[in-house]
Amino acid sequence: CSLMSTRVEPEVLLERVGCAGVITINRPKVLNALNLSMIRQICPHLQKWENDKETGIVIIKGAGGKAFCAGGDIRAVTEAGKAGESLAEDFFREEYILNNAIGKCLQKPYIALIDGITMGGGVGLSVHGRFRVATEKTLFAMPETAIGLFPDVGGGYFLPRLRGKLGLFLALTGFRLKGRDVQRAGVATHFVESKKMADLEKELVDLKSPSAEGVSRVLESYQNQSGLDAEKPFVLEKHLSDIDRLFSSGSVEGIMQNLKADGSEFANKQAEMLSKMSPTSLKVTYKQLQAGATLSLPDVLVMEYRLSQACMRGCDFYEGVRAVLVDKDQSPKWNPSTLEEVSDQMVEQCFSSLGDKDLAF
């Protein structure tokens, strides 16, 4: 009977297993991209588990073995923006409220098993939690400047808190980190081999009196058994002092000048990457991280919500999504097309209050 095969899989699974509330992002065909209906299911469960005596920990993971969550379903967002539909507001608003709820999840240890692709919106589902476990299959990036957006979902909070100028470098270039390097950069808290993840999860849900200390002990014991790639140095190790020097400038133009003047292979490669990004996005991102360095996570998300709506009013986000996700010609026509043409006033405007439409916690 053909009716059986058309049963629709739920996009997110929310289950109580042992002492744990377990969230499984379940859209493997689209690399577990996060949409509004998933956000609306996860949020109330997180609240419920936070207040529930029976639930000791929360675990979030992705189905299908390839991705944890490759990002938000932003194609739907740009389509809504063009049509003037409310999804363009609702998606960012509710996603950021979820990001903040994860950051506030302090009574119950929150453990993200980021085994696979973890980018953009997927980073927002993991990085603000207490524990983030990477594997050799983890691929991390905040690639938003390439699509005319900015590293949102609290990027303005966690990126400037990485060592030196590493966060600004990752934010502007969209540089990808793999495996153990995700932990070395400070994005993950632990590294465990992928084949041990099922056993690790079982041990976590079976904890008799779950606590942050208990979770820590389990994660450390699995990390200690995971020697894979331990001898390989951090991919950016030899570039960290260069990154700190080259990305220390009062402006994005200054960073570009530093990179071009440096002339090393690494600097040339980064200058080339930045030249492909939306000039508006680069300047907005620079200011976002500068401001975010001294703000709380909720205040960062209020700022980022303003920025998200500025992107919806502008043109680069639509053009970036077209070039990268829709037509896939990889040649966006940015407007303005140069850094020099993006005035301070244009950047400032992106940060201005939305009045009663501001995000409020």
Short mmCIF file of C-alpha atoms in Angstrom, two decimals:
data_model
loop_
_atom_site.label_atom_id
_atom_site.label_comp_id
_atom_site.label_asym_id
_atom_site.label_seq_id
_atom_site.Cartn_x
_atom_site.Cartn_y
_atom_site.Cartn_z
CA CYS A 1 0.00 0.00 0.00
CA SER A 2 1.52 3.32 -1.10
CA LEU A 3 -0.04 5.17 1.83
CA MET A 4 2.57 3.73 4.18
CA SER A 5 5.52 5.22 2.32
CA THR A 6 4.10 8.75 2.35
CA ARG A 7 4.13 8.98 6.16
CA VAL A 8 5.78 12.32 6.86
CA GLU A 9 8.76 12.17 9.20
CA PRO A 10 8.60 14.80 11.96
CA GLU A 11 11.15 17.57 11.34
CA VAL A 12 12.27 17.47 14.94
CA LEU A 13 12.01 14.65 17.49
CA LEU A 14 11.50 15.58 21.14
CA GLU A 15 11.79 12.64 23.53
CA ARG A 16 12.43 11.88 27.17
CA VAL A 17 15.15 9.20 27.40
CA GLY A 18 16.35 8.24 30.86
CA CYS A 19 17.25 11.44 32.69
CA ALA A 20 17.44 13.46 29.47
CA GLY A 21 15.27 15.55 27.22
CA VAL A 22 16.59 14.67 23.76
CA ILE A 23 16.12 16.95 20.74
CA THR A 24 16.89 15.36 17.35
CA ILE A 25 16.94 17.68 14.34
CA ASN A 26 15.42 15.42 11.72
CA ARG A 27 15.71 16.87 8.20
CA PRO A 28 18.78 14.96 6.99
CA LYS A 29 17.93 15.50 3.29
CA VAL A 30 18.48 19.25 3.73
CA LEU A 31 21.37 18.85 6.20
CA ASN A 32 18.99 19.46 9.11
CA ALA A 33 18.26 23.07 8.14
CA LEU A 34 16.28 24.85 10.83
CA ASN A 35 12.87 26.31 9.97
CA LEU A 36 10.27 28.22 11.98
CA SER A 37 8.04 25.24 12.74
CA MET A 38 11.03 23.42 14.29
CA ILE A 39 11.92 26.46 16.40
CA ARG A 40 8.30 26.57 17.59
CA GLN A 41 8.48 22.94 18.70
CA ILE A 42 11.88 23.11 20.41
CA CYS A 43 11.24 26.31 22.41
CA PRO A 44 8.31 25.13 24.59
CA HIS A 45 9.96 21.73 25.20
CA LEU A 46 13.12 23.41 26.41
CA GLN A 47 11.03 25.51 28.80
CA LYS A 48 9.11 22.44 29.98
CA TRP A 49 12.28 20.39 30.59
CA GLU A 50 13.95 23.30 32.36
CA ASN A 51 11.12 23.30 34.95
CA ASP A 52 10.60 19.51 35.10
CA LYS A 53 12.00 17.60 38.08
CA GLU A 54 12.32 14.38 36.06
CA THR A 55 14.57 15.92 33.39
CA GLY A 56 18.17 16.28 34.50
CA ILE A 57 19.93 17.21 31.22
CA VAL A 58 19.10 18.27 27.67
CA ILE A 59 20.84 16.69 24.66
CA ILE A 60 20.55 18.06 21.11
CA LYS A 61 21.80 16.17 18.06
CA GLY A 62 21.22 15.86 14.32
CA ALA A 63 19.87 12.84 12.40
CA GLY A 64 21.43 11.23 9.34
CA GLY A 65 25.14 11.23 10.13
CA LYS A 66 26.15 14.13 7.86
CA ALA A 67 25.05 17.28 9.64
CA PHE A 68 24.18 18.54 13.09
CA CYS A 69 22.46 21.56 11.51
CA ALA A 70 23.82 23.36 8.46
CA GLY A 71 21.94 26.57 9.25
CA GLY A 72 18.62 28.32 9.15
CA ASP A 73 16.25 27.85 6.23
CA ILE A 74 17.04 31.32 4.92
CA ARG A 75 15.84 30.77 1.40
CA ALA A 76 12.28 30.68 2.78
CA VAL A 77 13.07 33.87 4.73
CA THR A 78 14.18 35.83 1.65
CA GLU A 79 11.15 34.60 -0.31
CA ALA A 80 8.93 35.85 2.52
CA GLY A 81 10.81 39.16 2.58
CA LYS A 82 10.16 39.73 -1.12
CA ALA A 83 6.47 38.95 -0.62
CA GLY A 84 6.23 41.17 2.47
CA GLU A 85 5.22 38.20 4.63
CA SER A 86 5.76 38.13 8.39
CA LEU A 87 8.10 35.11 8.30
CA ALA A 88 10.91 37.61 7.61
CA GLU A 89 10.33 39.00 11.10
CA ASP A 90 9.05 35.91 12.90
CA PHE A 91 11.90 33.59 11.91
CA PHE A 92 14.69 35.81 13.29
CA ARG A 93 12.69 36.88 16.35
CA GLU A 94 11.79 33.35 17.43
CA GLU A 95 15.18 31.91 16.50
CA TYR A 96 16.94 34.49 18.66
CA ILE A 97 14.53 33.87 21.55
CA LEU A 98 15.51 30.18 21.30
CA ASN A 99 19.24 31.07 21.19
CA ASN A 100 18.77 33.08 24.38
CA ALA A 101 16.80 30.26 26.06
CA ILE A 102 19.73 27.91 25.34
CA GLY A 103 22.11 30.47 26.87
CA LYS A 104 19.88 30.69 29.95
CA CYS A 105 19.59 26.88 30.30
CA LEU A 106 21.70 26.92 33.45
CA GLN A 107 19.81 24.67 35.86
CA LYS A 108 20.00 21.74 33.43
CA PRO A 109 23.24 20.91 31.61
CA TYR A 110 22.67 21.44 27.85
CA ILE A 111 24.79 19.16 25.67
CA ALA A 112 25.08 19.67 21.91
CA LEU A 113 26.51 16.70 20.00
CA ILE A 114 27.82 18.57 16.94
CA ASP A 115 28.79 15.51 14.89
CA GLY A 116 28.84 16.86 11.31
CA ILE A 117 28.16 20.16 9.54
CA THR A 118 27.41 22.93 12.06
CA MET A 119 27.00 26.37 10.52
CA GLY A 120 25.02 29.56 11.09
CA GLY A 121 21.73 28.63 12.74
CA GLY A 122 23.24 25.29 13.81
CA VAL A 123 25.92 27.16 15.73
CA GLY A 124 23.11 29.11 17.45
CA LEU A 125 21.55 25.82 18.63
CA SER A 126 24.82 24.67 20.20
CA VAL A 127 27.40 27.30 21.07
CA HIS A 128 25.43 29.05 23.84
CA GLY A 129 24.92 25.75 25.68
CA ARG A 130 27.23 24.59 28.46
CA PHE A 131 28.71 21.60 26.58
CA ARG A 132 29.50 21.27 22.85
CA VAL A 133 31.01 17.98 21.72
CA ALA A 134 32.80 18.00 18.35
CA THR A 135 33.93 14.91 16.39
CA GLU A 136 36.24 14.41 13.42
CA LYS A 137 33.17 14.95 11.22
CA THR A 138 32.39 18.40 12.61
CA LEU A 139 32.62 21.24 10.08
CA PHE A 140 32.08 24.68 11.60
CA ALA A 141 31.65 28.02 9.89
CA MET A 142 29.81 31.32 10.17
CA PRO A 143 29.56 31.95 6.39
CA GLU A 144 27.03 34.80 6.47
CA THR A 145 29.11 37.61 4.96
CA ALA A 146 29.11 35.59 1.71
CA ILE A 147 25.31 35.87 1.47
CA GLY A 148 24.88 39.50 2.48
CA LEU A 149 23.94 38.68 6.07
CA PHE A 150 26.09 38.82 9.25
CA PRO A 151 27.09 36.12 11.78
CA ASP A 152 23.87 36.23 13.76
CA VAL A 153 22.32 33.79 16.29
CA GLY A 154 24.52 35.41 18.96
CA GLY A 155 27.70 35.53 16.87
CA GLY A 156 28.17 39.04 18.22
CA TYR A 157 28.45 37.45 21.67
CA PHE A 158 30.60 34.33 21.25
CA LEU A 159 32.93 35.41 18.43
CA PRO A 160 34.59 38.42 20.14
CA ARG A 161 35.12 36.20 23.20
CA LEU A 162 37.39 33.76 21.32
CA ARG A 163 41.12 34.39 21.79
CA GLY A 164 42.69 37.46 20.20
CA LYS A 165 41.17 38.44 16.86
CA LEU A 166 40.21 34.85 15.99
CA GLY A 167 36.48 35.57 16.22
CA LEU A 168 36.66 38.63 13.96
CA PHE A 169 38.71 36.60 11.48
CA LEU A 170 36.15 33.76 11.45
CA ALA A 171 33.26 36.25 11.21
CA LEU A 172 34.60 38.27 8.28
CA THR A 173 36.14 35.46 6.19
CA GLY A 174 33.71 32.61 6.96
CA PHE A 175 36.79 30.39 7.45
CA ARG A 176 35.86 26.74 8.04
CA LEU A 177 37.15 24.77 11.00
CA LYS A 178 37.14 20.96 11.01
CA GLY A 179 37.17 18.30 13.71
CA ARG A 180 39.46 18.85 16.66
CA ASP A 181 40.16 22.41 15.48
CA VAL A 182 36.58 23.35 16.43
CA GLN A 183 37.51 22.62 20.05
CA ARG A 184 40.94 24.22 19.75
CA ALA A 185 39.32 27.44 18.57
CA GLY A 186 37.07 27.41 21.65
CA VAL A 187 33.80 26.80 19.77
CA ALA A 188 33.45 23.22 21.12
CA THR A 189 34.21 22.29 24.72
CA HIS A 190 35.12 18.63 24.04
CA PHE A 191 36.29 16.34 21.24
CA VAL A 192 35.09 12.71 21.00
CA GLU A 193 35.48 10.31 18.07
CA SER A 194 32.29 9.94 16.04
CA LYS A 195 32.09 6.17 16.52
CA LYS A 196 31.94 6.67 20.31
CA MET A 197 29.00 9.11 20.20
CA ALA A 198 26.24 6.51 20.62
CA ASP A 199 27.93 5.07 23.72
CA LEU A 200 28.55 8.56 25.06
CA GLU A 201 24.89 9.47 24.65
CA LYS A 202 23.80 6.27 26.37
CA GLU A 203 26.07 6.96 29.32
CA LEU A 204 24.70 10.52 29.61
CA VAL A 205 21.01 9.51 29.57
CA ASP A 206 21.77 6.77 32.13
CA LEU A 207 23.32 9.18 34.67
CA LYS A 208 21.72 8.45 38.04
CA SER A 209 21.93 11.94 39.54
CA PRO A 210 22.77 14.17 36.58
CA SER A 211 24.76 17.32 37.28
CA ALA A 212 27.16 19.53 35.36
CA GLU A 213 30.04 17.83 37.20
CA GLY A 214 28.73 14.37 36.29
CA VAL A 215 28.34 15.35 32.64
CA SER A 216 31.85 16.85 32.67
CA ARG A 217 33.32 13.61 34.01
CA VAL A 218 31.63 11.51 31.31
CA LEU A 219 32.69 13.87 28.51
CA GLU A 220 36.27 14.01 29.77
CA SER A 221 36.52 10.23 29.99
CA TYR A 222 35.33 9.88 26.38
CA GLN A 223 37.63 12.68 25.27
CA ASN A 224 40.56 10.90 26.92
CA GLN A 225 39.79 7.78 24.88
CA SER A 226 39.73 9.82 21.65
CA GLY A 227 43.28 10.13 20.36
CA LEU A 228 42.34 10.68 16.71
CA ASP A 229 44.23 13.61 15.08
CA ALA A 230 45.65 14.62 18.49
CA GLU A 231 49.13 14.94 16.99
CA LYS A 232 47.99 17.28 14.19
CA PRO A 233 48.56 20.94 15.11
CA PHE A 234 45.71 23.48 15.12
CA VAL A 235 45.25 24.55 11.47
CA LEU A 236 45.57 28.23 12.44
CA GLU A 237 48.36 27.73 15.02
CA LYS A 238 51.10 29.30 12.90
CA HIS A 239 48.77 32.10 11.78
CA LEU A 240 47.34 33.20 15.15
CA SER A 241 49.86 35.99 15.72
CA ASP A 242 49.38 37.13 12.10
CA ILE A 243 45.60 37.13 12.57
CA ASP A 244 45.92 39.22 15.74
CA ARG A 245 48.20 41.70 13.97
CA LEU A 246 46.43 41.89 10.58
CA PHE A 247 42.89 42.04 11.97
CA SER A 248 43.76 44.73 14.55
CA SER A 249 42.58 47.82 12.76
CA GLY A 250 39.96 50.49 13.30
CA SER A 251 38.14 49.60 10.08
CA VAL A 252 37.54 46.86 7.53
CA GLU A 253 39.47 48.97 4.98
CA GLY A 254 42.37 49.00 7.41
CA ILE A 255 42.25 45.20 7.69
CA MET A 256 42.25 44.91 3.87
CA GLN A 257 45.26 47.25 3.68
CA ASN A 258 47.08 45.19 6.32
CA LEU A 259 46.42 41.96 4.40
CA LYS A 260 47.53 43.38 1.05
CA ALA A 261 50.65 44.98 2.52
CA ASP A 262 51.61 41.76 4.31
CA GLY A 263 51.90 39.83 1.04
CA SER A 264 52.21 36.36 2.64
CA GLU A 265 50.29 33.49 1.05
CA PHE A 266 47.96 33.36 4.03
CA ALA A 267 47.29 37.12 3.97
CA ASN A 268 46.71 37.10 0.21
CA LYS A 269 44.22 34.27 0.55
CA GLN A 270 42.25 36.11 3.25
CA ALA A 271 42.26 39.36 1.23
CA GLU A 272 40.90 37.41 -1.72
CA MET A 273 38.16 35.89 0.46
CA LEU A 274 37.14 39.27 1.86
CA SER A 275 37.00 40.80 -1.63
CA LYS A 276 34.20 38.33 -2.49
CA MET A 277 32.05 39.21 0.52
CA SER A 278 29.28 41.80 0.74
CA PRO A 279 31.02 45.11 1.63
CA THR A 280 27.98 46.14 3.68
CA SER A 281 28.00 42.80 5.55
CA LEU A 282 31.71 43.16 6.33
CA LYS A 283 31.26 46.62 7.84
CA VAL A 284 28.12 45.68 9.77
CA THR A 285 29.85 42.53 11.11
CA TYR A 286 32.92 44.49 12.20
CA LYS A 287 30.75 46.88 14.23
CA GLN A 288 28.53 44.04 15.52
CA LEU A 289 31.50 42.20 17.08
CA GLN A 290 33.03 45.43 18.39
CA ALA A 291 29.76 46.26 20.18
CA GLY A 292 29.01 42.67 21.19
CA ALA A 293 32.29 42.27 23.05
CA THR A 294 30.91 44.20 26.02
CA LEU A 295 27.21 43.21 25.85
CA SER A 296 25.24 40.36 27.44
CA LEU A 297 23.83 37.65 25.14
CA PRO A 298 20.24 39.05 25.35
CA ASP A 299 21.50 42.55 24.47
CA VAL A 300 23.51 41.16 21.56
CA LEU A 301 20.41 39.38 20.24
CA VAL A 302 18.37 42.62 20.48
CA MET A 303 21.09 44.30 18.38
CA GLU A 304 21.21 41.40 15.92
CA TYR A 305 17.44 41.45 15.47
CA ARG A 306 17.76 45.09 14.37
CA LEU A 307 20.50 44.05 11.96
CA SER A 308 18.39 41.17 10.59
CA GLN A 309 15.58 43.56 9.74
CA ALA A 310 18.04 45.99 8.12
CA CYS A 311 19.17 43.07 5.90
CA MET A 312 15.53 42.37 5.01
CA ARG A 313 15.16 46.06 3.98
CA GLY A 314 18.38 46.08 1.96
CA CYS A 315 19.35 44.22 -1.21
CA ASP A 316 22.57 42.29 -0.52
CA PHE A 317 20.89 39.49 1.48
CA TYR A 318 18.49 38.71 -1.38
CA GLU A 319 21.31 38.90 -3.92
CA GLY A 320 23.60 36.70 -1.80
CA VAL A 321 20.94 34.02 -1.36
CA ARG A 322 20.24 34.16 -5.10
CA ALA A 323 23.90 33.77 -6.05
CA VAL A 324 24.85 31.11 -3.49
CA LEU A 325 21.66 29.11 -2.83
CA VAL A 326 19.22 29.65 -5.72
CA ASP A 327 21.02 30.18 -9.06
CA LYS A 328 24.33 28.96 -7.57
CA ASP A 329 26.37 31.09 -10.01
CA GLN A 330 28.52 32.23 -7.04
CA SER A 331 28.83 35.73 -8.50
CA PRO A 332 26.71 38.14 -6.45
CA LYS A 333 26.48 41.77 -7.55
CA TRP A 334 26.81 43.62 -4.26
CA ASN A 335 25.34 47.09 -3.86
CA PRO A 336 27.32 49.11 -2.82
CA SER A 337 30.06 47.12 -4.53
CA THR A 338 33.07 48.53 -2.63
CA LEU A 339 33.91 49.09 1.04
CA GLU A 340 34.58 52.78 0.35
CA GLU A 341 31.01 53.29 -0.85
CA VAL A 342 29.52 51.90 2.39
CA SER A 343 29.34 55.02 4.54
CA ASP A 344 29.47 55.06 8.32
CA GLN A 345 25.95 56.47 8.23
CA MET A 346 24.68 53.47 6.22
CA VAL A 347 26.20 51.12 8.80
CA GLU A 348 24.83 53.15 11.74
CA GLN A 349 21.32 52.98 10.28
CA CYS A 350 21.38 49.18 10.43
CA PHE A 351 21.81 49.39 14.23
CA SER A 352 18.98 51.83 14.88
CA SER A 353 16.06 50.91 17.13
CA LEU A 354 12.88 49.41 15.65
CA GLY A 355 10.79 51.03 18.37
CA ASP A 356 7.93 48.78 19.43
CA LYS A 357 9.12 46.18 16.90
CA ASP A 358 12.40 45.68 18.75
CA LEU A 359 13.10 42.21 20.14
CA ALA A 360 12.34 42.16 23.87
CA PHE A 361 13.03 39.46 26.47
#
